[in-house]
Short mmCIF file of C-alpha atoms in Angstrom, two decimals:
data_model
loop_
_atom_site.label_atom_id
_atom_site.label_comp_id
_atom_site.label_asym_id
_atom_site.label_seq_id
_atom_site.Cartn_x
_atom_site.Cartn_y
_atom_site.Cartn_z
CA UNK A 619 110.44 105.28 103.57
CA UNK A 620 108.80 101.88 103.58
CA UNK A 621 106.08 103.07 105.94
CA UNK A 622 105.40 106.29 104.02
CA UNK A 623 105.07 104.46 100.71
CA UNK A 624 102.73 101.89 102.24
CA UNK A 625 100.69 104.62 103.91
CA UNK A 626 100.07 106.30 100.55
CA UNK A 627 99.01 102.96 99.08
CA UNK A 628 96.76 102.05 102.03
CA UNK A 629 94.93 105.37 101.84
CA UNK A 630 94.38 104.95 98.10
CA UNK A 631 96.82 107.63 96.95
CA UNK A 632 99.39 105.48 95.12
CA UNK A 633 99.52 102.73 92.54
CA UNK A 634 101.42 99.70 93.93
CA UNK A 635 103.30 99.02 90.68
CA UNK A 636 104.40 102.63 90.43
CA UNK A 637 105.55 102.52 94.05
CA UNK A 638 107.67 99.44 93.39
CA UNK A 639 109.21 101.10 90.35
CA UNK A 640 109.90 104.28 92.32
CA UNK A 641 111.47 102.36 95.22
CA UNK A 642 113.90 100.67 92.82
CA UNK A 643 115.24 104.11 91.87
CA UNK A 644 115.61 105.46 95.41
CA UNK A 645 118.77 105.14 97.48
CA UNK A 646 118.13 107.79 100.15
CA UNK A 647 115.35 109.98 101.52
CA UNK A 648 116.67 112.88 99.46
CA UNK A 649 115.91 110.93 96.28
CA UNK A 650 112.22 110.74 97.18
CA UNK A 651 111.52 114.36 96.34
CA UNK A 652 112.57 114.27 92.67
CA UNK A 653 111.22 110.76 92.02
CA UNK A 654 107.77 111.45 93.43
CA UNK A 655 107.49 114.95 92.01
CA UNK A 656 108.03 113.40 88.58
CA UNK A 657 105.44 110.72 89.31
CA UNK A 658 102.98 113.37 90.46
CA UNK A 659 103.40 115.40 87.28
CA UNK A 660 102.88 112.29 85.17
CA UNK A 661 99.75 111.28 87.08
CA UNK A 662 98.35 114.80 86.77
CA UNK A 663 99.02 114.85 83.02
CA UNK A 664 97.18 111.53 82.74
CA UNK A 665 94.16 112.92 84.65
CA UNK A 666 94.76 110.79 87.74
CA UNK A 667 94.38 113.47 90.43
CA UNK A 668 94.21 111.03 93.34
CA UNK A 669 97.62 109.53 92.56
CA UNK A 670 99.00 112.95 91.64
CA UNK A 671 98.01 114.17 95.10
CA UNK A 672 99.52 111.13 96.82
CA UNK A 673 102.86 111.36 95.03
CA UNK A 674 103.03 115.13 95.60
CA UNK A 675 102.45 114.52 99.28
CA UNK A 676 105.33 112.03 99.47
CA UNK A 677 107.60 114.58 97.80
CA UNK A 678 106.40 117.26 100.22
CA UNK A 679 106.85 114.93 103.20
CA UNK A 680 110.53 114.34 102.40
CA UNK A 681 111.19 118.06 101.84
CA UNK A 682 112.86 119.48 104.97
CA UNK A 683 110.38 121.62 106.98
CA UNK A 684 112.33 124.84 106.60
CA UNK A 685 113.33 124.35 102.96
CA UNK A 686 112.38 127.21 100.65
CA UNK A 687 110.30 124.83 98.51
CA UNK A 688 108.23 123.46 101.42
CA UNK A 689 105.37 125.95 101.32
CA UNK A 690 104.97 125.81 97.54
CA UNK A 691 104.92 122.00 97.63
CA UNK A 692 102.36 122.10 100.42
CA UNK A 693 100.12 124.44 98.44
CA UNK A 694 100.50 122.17 95.41
CA UNK A 695 99.34 119.22 97.52
CA UNK A 696 96.24 121.12 98.59
CA UNK A 697 95.32 121.90 94.99
CA UNK A 698 95.63 118.26 94.03
CA UNK A 699 93.63 117.08 97.04
CA UNK A 700 90.93 119.59 96.11
CA UNK A 701 90.81 118.11 92.62
CA UNK A 702 90.67 114.60 94.04
CA UNK A 703 87.73 115.30 96.34
CA UNK A 704 85.81 117.74 94.14
CA UNK A 705 82.15 116.80 94.33
CA UNK A 706 82.60 114.70 97.48
CA UNK A 707 80.61 117.14 99.61
CA UNK A 708 83.59 118.46 101.59
CA UNK A 709 83.32 121.99 102.94
CA UNK A 710 86.62 123.65 103.85
CA UNK A 711 86.49 125.82 106.99
CA UNK A 712 88.83 128.10 108.91
CA UNK A 713 88.49 127.83 112.69
CA UNK A 714 89.59 131.02 114.52
CA UNK A 715 92.43 130.26 116.90
CA UNK A 716 95.04 132.38 118.69
CA UNK A 717 94.75 135.24 116.23
CA UNK A 718 95.04 132.93 113.21
CA UNK A 719 93.09 129.87 112.06
CA UNK A 720 93.03 126.08 112.11
CA UNK A 721 92.23 124.34 108.80
CA UNK A 722 89.17 122.11 108.98
CA UNK A 723 86.83 120.17 106.70
CA UNK A 724 83.18 119.36 107.24
CA UNK A 725 81.89 116.20 105.60
CA UNK A 726 78.17 115.61 106.21
CA UNK A 727 76.89 112.13 106.98
CA UNK A 728 75.81 110.00 104.07
CA UNK A 729 72.03 109.73 104.14
CA UNK A 730 69.20 111.91 105.38
CA UNK A 731 70.28 112.65 108.96
CA UNK A 732 73.37 112.18 111.10
CA UNK A 733 73.42 110.03 114.22
CA UNK A 734 76.21 112.15 115.70
CA UNK A 735 79.37 114.16 115.03
CA UNK A 736 82.93 112.87 114.97
CA UNK A 737 85.98 115.14 115.24
CA UNK A 738 89.11 113.64 113.70
CA UNK A 739 92.72 114.80 113.64
CA UNK A 740 96.13 113.39 112.80
CA UNK A 741 99.42 113.25 114.61
CA UNK A 742 103.05 114.19 114.32
CA UNK A 743 103.69 114.95 110.65
CA UNK A 744 100.49 114.09 108.79
CA UNK A 745 98.23 116.35 106.77
CA UNK A 746 94.53 116.11 107.50
CA UNK A 747 93.84 115.78 103.76
CA UNK A 748 95.51 112.37 103.80
CA UNK A 749 92.80 111.07 106.11
CA UNK A 750 89.82 112.24 104.05
CA UNK A 751 89.29 108.65 102.80
CA UNK A 752 88.86 107.65 106.46
CA UNK A 753 86.43 110.52 106.95
CA UNK A 754 84.38 109.22 104.05
CA UNK A 755 84.07 105.83 105.74
CA UNK A 756 82.94 107.43 109.00
CA UNK A 757 80.45 109.62 107.13
CA UNK A 758 79.11 106.53 105.36
CA UNK A 759 78.43 105.07 108.83
CA UNK A 760 76.05 107.96 109.53
CA UNK A 761 78.20 110.62 111.21
CA UNK A 762 78.92 114.22 110.36
CA UNK A 763 82.73 114.40 110.29
CA UNK A 764 84.88 117.40 111.14
CA UNK A 765 88.54 116.83 110.28
CA UNK A 766 90.95 119.47 111.56
CA UNK A 767 94.58 120.34 112.15
CA UNK A 768 95.76 121.73 115.45
CA UNK A 769 98.56 124.22 116.09
CA UNK A 770 101.89 122.97 114.76
CA UNK A 771 100.24 120.65 112.23
CA UNK A 772 99.84 120.94 108.46
CA UNK A 773 98.44 124.22 107.24
CA UNK A 774 98.01 125.57 110.77
CA UNK A 775 101.82 125.75 110.92
CA UNK A 776 102.88 126.07 107.28
CA UNK A 777 100.39 128.74 106.23
CA UNK A 778 99.17 130.28 109.49
CA UNK A 779 102.30 130.13 111.66
CA UNK A 780 100.66 128.45 114.66
CA UNK A 781 103.20 126.58 116.78
CA UNK A 782 102.57 123.42 118.73
CA UNK A 783 100.91 123.04 122.15
CA UNK A 784 100.44 119.67 123.92
CA UNK A 785 97.34 121.06 125.67
CA UNK A 786 95.04 119.77 122.94
CA UNK A 787 91.84 120.77 124.72
CA UNK A 788 92.49 124.27 123.37
CA UNK A 789 92.15 123.49 119.63
CA UNK A 790 89.39 120.93 120.32
CA UNK A 791 87.46 123.56 122.26
CA UNK A 792 87.92 126.05 119.43
CA UNK A 793 86.57 123.55 116.90
CA UNK A 794 83.57 122.73 119.09
CA UNK A 795 82.86 126.45 119.54
CA UNK A 796 83.17 127.22 115.83
CA UNK A 797 80.74 124.49 114.81
CA UNK A 798 78.46 125.17 117.83
CA UNK A 799 78.62 121.61 119.08
CA UNK A 800 77.65 120.52 122.57
CA UNK A 801 78.45 116.85 121.95
CA UNK A 802 80.89 114.98 119.72
CA UNK A 803 83.19 111.98 119.55
CA UNK A 804 86.92 112.59 119.14
CA UNK A 805 89.34 110.41 117.15
CA UNK A 806 93.09 111.00 117.35
CA UNK A 807 95.31 109.17 114.84
CA UNK A 808 98.94 108.19 115.48
CA UNK A 809 100.46 110.56 118.07
CA UNK A 810 97.09 112.28 117.90
CA UNK A 811 95.89 109.45 120.14
CA UNK A 812 97.72 111.10 123.03
CA UNK A 813 96.35 114.56 122.35
CA UNK A 814 92.80 113.25 121.93
CA UNK A 815 92.98 111.61 125.37
CA UNK A 816 94.39 114.80 126.89
CA UNK A 817 91.54 116.84 125.38
CA UNK A 818 88.83 114.38 126.45
CA UNK A 819 89.92 114.69 130.07
CA UNK A 820 89.31 118.44 130.03
CA UNK A 821 86.54 119.01 127.49
CA UNK A 822 83.12 117.76 128.72
CA UNK A 823 81.54 118.19 125.29
CA UNK A 824 83.55 115.17 124.11
CA UNK A 825 81.38 112.13 124.90
CA UNK A 826 83.51 109.36 123.33
CA UNK A 827 87.21 109.24 122.52
CA UNK A 828 89.41 107.02 120.34
CA UNK A 829 93.20 106.74 120.62
CA UNK A 830 94.40 105.17 117.38
CA UNK A 831 96.83 104.18 118.96
CA UNK A 832 97.62 105.50 122.47
CA UNK A 833 100.93 106.99 123.60
CA UNK A 834 100.20 107.47 127.31
CA UNK A 835 103.84 108.12 128.25
CA UNK A 836 106.84 107.66 125.94
CA UNK A 837 109.00 106.38 128.79
CA UNK A 838 106.76 103.32 129.11
CA UNK A 839 108.57 102.00 126.05
CA UNK A 840 111.65 101.40 128.22
CA UNK A 841 112.12 99.27 131.38
CA UNK A 842 110.91 100.96 134.60
CA UNK A 843 114.43 101.14 136.03
CA UNK A 844 115.52 103.43 133.17
CA UNK A 845 112.59 105.86 133.26
CA UNK A 846 113.79 108.04 136.12
CA UNK A 847 117.34 108.46 134.78
CA UNK A 848 116.00 109.17 131.29
CA UNK A 849 113.71 111.92 132.56
CA UNK A 850 116.54 113.40 134.62
CA UNK A 851 118.86 113.32 131.63
CA UNK A 852 116.50 115.50 129.55
CA UNK A 853 116.87 118.26 132.13
CA UNK A 854 120.55 118.60 131.24
CA UNK A 855 119.97 120.69 128.17
CA UNK A 856 123.61 121.10 127.18
CA UNK A 857 124.05 117.32 127.09
CA UNK A 858 120.75 116.81 125.23
CA UNK A 859 121.76 119.44 122.68
CA UNK A 860 124.95 117.50 121.95
CA UNK A 861 123.17 114.13 121.99
CA UNK A 862 120.42 115.09 119.53
CA UNK A 863 122.86 116.77 117.14
CA UNK A 864 125.25 113.82 117.20
CA UNK A 865 122.65 111.11 116.69
CA UNK A 866 120.76 113.10 114.04
CA UNK A 867 124.00 113.37 112.08
CA UNK A 868 124.21 109.57 111.82
CA UNK A 869 120.55 108.55 111.72
CA UNK A 870 118.53 110.13 108.87
CA UNK A 871 115.16 109.21 110.40
CA UNK A 872 116.09 110.87 113.68
CA UNK A 873 117.24 113.92 111.76
CA UNK A 874 113.83 114.18 110.09
CA UNK A 875 112.05 113.77 113.42
CA UNK A 876 114.21 116.42 115.11
CA UNK A 877 113.74 118.85 112.23
CA UNK A 878 109.97 118.37 112.34
CA UNK A 879 109.74 118.95 116.09
CA UNK A 880 111.82 122.12 115.86
CA UNK A 881 109.68 123.36 113.00
CA UNK A 882 106.47 122.67 114.94
CA UNK A 883 107.89 124.64 117.87
CA UNK A 884 109.63 127.31 115.74
CA UNK A 885 112.82 126.54 117.64
CA UNK A 886 116.50 126.13 116.76
CA UNK A 887 117.50 124.41 120.01
CA UNK A 888 117.95 120.61 119.64
CA UNK A 889 117.37 120.19 123.38
CA UNK A 890 113.74 121.13 122.75
CA UNK A 891 113.27 117.89 120.81
CA UNK A 892 113.77 115.68 123.86
CA UNK A 893 111.74 118.04 126.01
CA UNK A 894 108.87 117.93 123.51
CA UNK A 895 108.69 114.13 123.59
CA UNK A 896 108.99 114.02 127.38
CA UNK A 897 106.11 116.49 127.51
CA UNK A 898 103.84 113.61 126.51
CA UNK A 899 103.68 111.81 129.84
CA UNK A 900 101.28 110.24 132.31
CA UNK A 901 101.21 113.27 134.61
CA UNK A 902 100.42 115.72 131.82
CA UNK A 903 97.80 113.36 130.41
CA UNK A 904 96.16 112.70 133.82
CA UNK A 905 94.06 109.78 132.58
CA UNK A 906 91.88 109.79 135.71
CA UNK A 907 90.15 112.87 134.28
CA UNK A 908 88.80 110.89 131.32
CA UNK A 909 85.18 109.96 132.05
CA UNK A 910 84.03 109.03 128.55
CA UNK A 911 83.71 105.73 126.70
CA UNK A 912 87.18 105.00 125.32
CA UNK A 913 88.40 102.90 122.40
CA UNK A 914 92.11 102.02 122.21
CA UNK A 915 93.26 100.68 118.82
CA UNK A 916 96.75 99.23 118.40
CA UNK A 917 98.78 96.83 116.25
CA UNK A 918 100.60 93.96 117.90
CA UNK A 919 103.82 94.85 116.04
CA UNK A 920 103.49 98.64 115.95
CA UNK A 921 107.09 99.91 115.87
CA UNK A 922 106.18 103.51 116.70
CA UNK A 923 103.54 103.18 119.44
CA UNK A 924 103.85 99.59 120.66
CA UNK A 925 101.26 97.59 122.65
CA UNK A 926 103.02 98.37 125.95
CA UNK A 927 101.72 101.93 125.65
CA UNK A 928 98.16 100.76 124.98
CA UNK A 929 98.24 98.43 127.98
CA UNK A 930 99.55 101.20 130.26
CA UNK A 931 96.88 103.57 128.97
CA UNK A 932 94.10 101.06 129.59
CA UNK A 933 95.22 100.51 133.18
CA UNK A 934 95.33 104.26 133.84
CA UNK A 935 91.73 104.92 132.75
CA UNK A 936 90.27 104.45 136.21
CA UNK A 937 87.29 106.79 135.79
CA UNK A 938 86.21 106.10 132.21
CA UNK A 939 82.66 104.85 131.59
CA UNK A 940 84.11 102.01 129.57
CA UNK A 941 87.45 101.05 128.04
CA UNK A 942 87.58 98.89 124.92
CA UNK A 943 90.91 97.70 123.56
CA UNK A 944 91.32 96.28 120.07
CA UNK A 945 94.68 94.69 119.30
CA UNK A 946 95.11 94.07 115.56
CA UNK A 947 97.17 91.08 114.49
CA UNK A 948 99.57 89.99 111.77
CA UNK A 949 97.02 87.39 110.62
CA UNK A 950 94.67 90.30 109.89
CA UNK A 951 97.45 92.17 108.05
CA UNK A 952 96.78 94.99 110.49
CA UNK A 953 99.58 94.62 113.04
CA UNK A 954 101.55 97.71 111.97
CA UNK A 955 101.20 101.38 112.88
CA UNK A 956 97.65 102.69 112.43
CA UNK A 957 96.67 99.42 110.70
CA UNK A 958 97.91 100.65 107.32
CA UNK A 959 97.93 97.04 106.10
CA UNK A 960 94.16 96.71 106.54
CA UNK A 961 92.44 100.06 106.92
CA UNK A 962 89.09 98.60 105.89
CA UNK A 963 89.11 96.39 108.97
CA UNK A 964 90.26 99.22 111.24
CA UNK A 965 87.53 101.53 109.96
CA UNK A 966 84.95 98.79 110.42
CA UNK A 967 86.02 98.37 114.06
CA UNK A 968 86.00 102.14 114.57
CA UNK A 969 82.58 102.81 113.05
CA UNK A 970 80.96 99.80 114.74
CA UNK A 971 82.20 101.05 118.12
CA UNK A 972 81.00 104.59 117.38
CA UNK A 973 77.55 103.25 116.50
CA UNK A 974 77.29 101.20 119.70
CA UNK A 975 75.33 102.95 122.49
CA UNK A 976 77.49 104.20 125.34
CA UNK A 977 77.95 102.14 128.45
CA UNK A 978 75.94 103.20 131.50
CA UNK A 979 77.89 104.80 134.33
CA UNK A 980 79.04 102.41 137.04
CA UNK A 981 81.27 102.37 140.10
CA UNK A 982 84.27 101.32 138.03
CA UNK A 983 85.04 101.33 134.32
CA UNK A 984 84.05 98.36 132.23
CA UNK A 985 87.11 96.99 130.43
CA UNK A 986 86.78 94.80 127.37
CA UNK A 987 89.03 93.48 124.64
CA UNK A 988 87.57 93.17 121.16
CA UNK A 989 88.57 89.85 119.68
CA UNK A 990 90.32 89.85 116.28
#
C-alpha cells in the first residue's frame, strides 16, 4: 500500500495531504477501494480530474482482477485519464494483435521535428495511462513517444481478452508494424525491463533499449546454491499448488500477486504462478542476442528488483554495443523501485542517455557506470 500511494504521488496523480488522511483511515487493502473511490468522486466534483484519475486508479488497483466491478472501474479510470490529458496532443490507437488489439498512445515530440521514436511500456500490474507524465517528459526531450500495453496488461487483458506471453518481441513487432517504424528505442518499466530486453534481442528494428530496472533471472535474488533446487521444486506442480494457496492465505500481498498472474494467464491453477515467474530466466532472455546500446536503471534499495539483478544483467550483455548502468541512491531520494522518490532525476538520466549518440561497434561491449 505504501508503494502504491507513493507511486500515485510521484506521478502527479495524488495530493500528499489527502494521501496522509486516507492512509489514517485504512487498516487493510480491502479498505482502499471505498476510501479512494470516495476521494475520486470528491476530486471530480471539485474539477480536479488529475487527482480524480489517480484515486480511481488506486481503487481499481486494489479491486481483485476477477471481481465483477473490475471492468467498470477500469473504464472509469480511462474516462478520467482522458479528461486529465485532454488537449495534451495524445492520440489513442488500437494495434492489431492476435485477432484483437493492443491499446497504444502516440504523443508527438515537443517542437518542430522529432529526433527519434521511443516505445514505452509498463510491467506487471500497471496501466500505461499512469506513465503518460513520463511520456510527456520524453516528448519534451524531442522524441515521438508510443506508449503501449502488451498482452495480459491493462486494457489488452481487461477489455480485449489478450492473455500474457513472455515472448515480448511479438507485441513490440506488432507496434513497430502498425506505426511503420524501422527504428526505435524501447523502454520497459518495472518488470517490463525484462520483456524489453527479451524483445531487443530478437527485434532488429530496436536500436536502443532501457531496462528500468532489469530482472534478468528471478533466481538471482537467492544464493547460487538454492537456485537449482528452487527450479526443480517448481516442476512439482502438486506441491506448488499447495504452497501458493497456503502462503497466499496468510500473506495479502502474495495473494494479490497470485491473483494478478492467474488473471493475466486466464488460469485457475496456482501452480501456474510459480511457473510464470520462473519463465523469466537467463536462458529465455538469452542476453547474448542483445546487440544494441543498453541502459540499466536501478535503485540501490529496490525491494522488488534489487541491484543483484542489474549486476547479473550487465555481466550477461556480452554482445551489446554498450552497456550503461545507473544506480540511484538514497541521497538522491531515488533508491526505491523505479525511482518513485525522484522521477525528475530518473527522467533526466533517461532522456540524456537517449539523446546521446550511440556507441560505435567494437570487439567487446563498452561498460560504464553513470555516477550519481
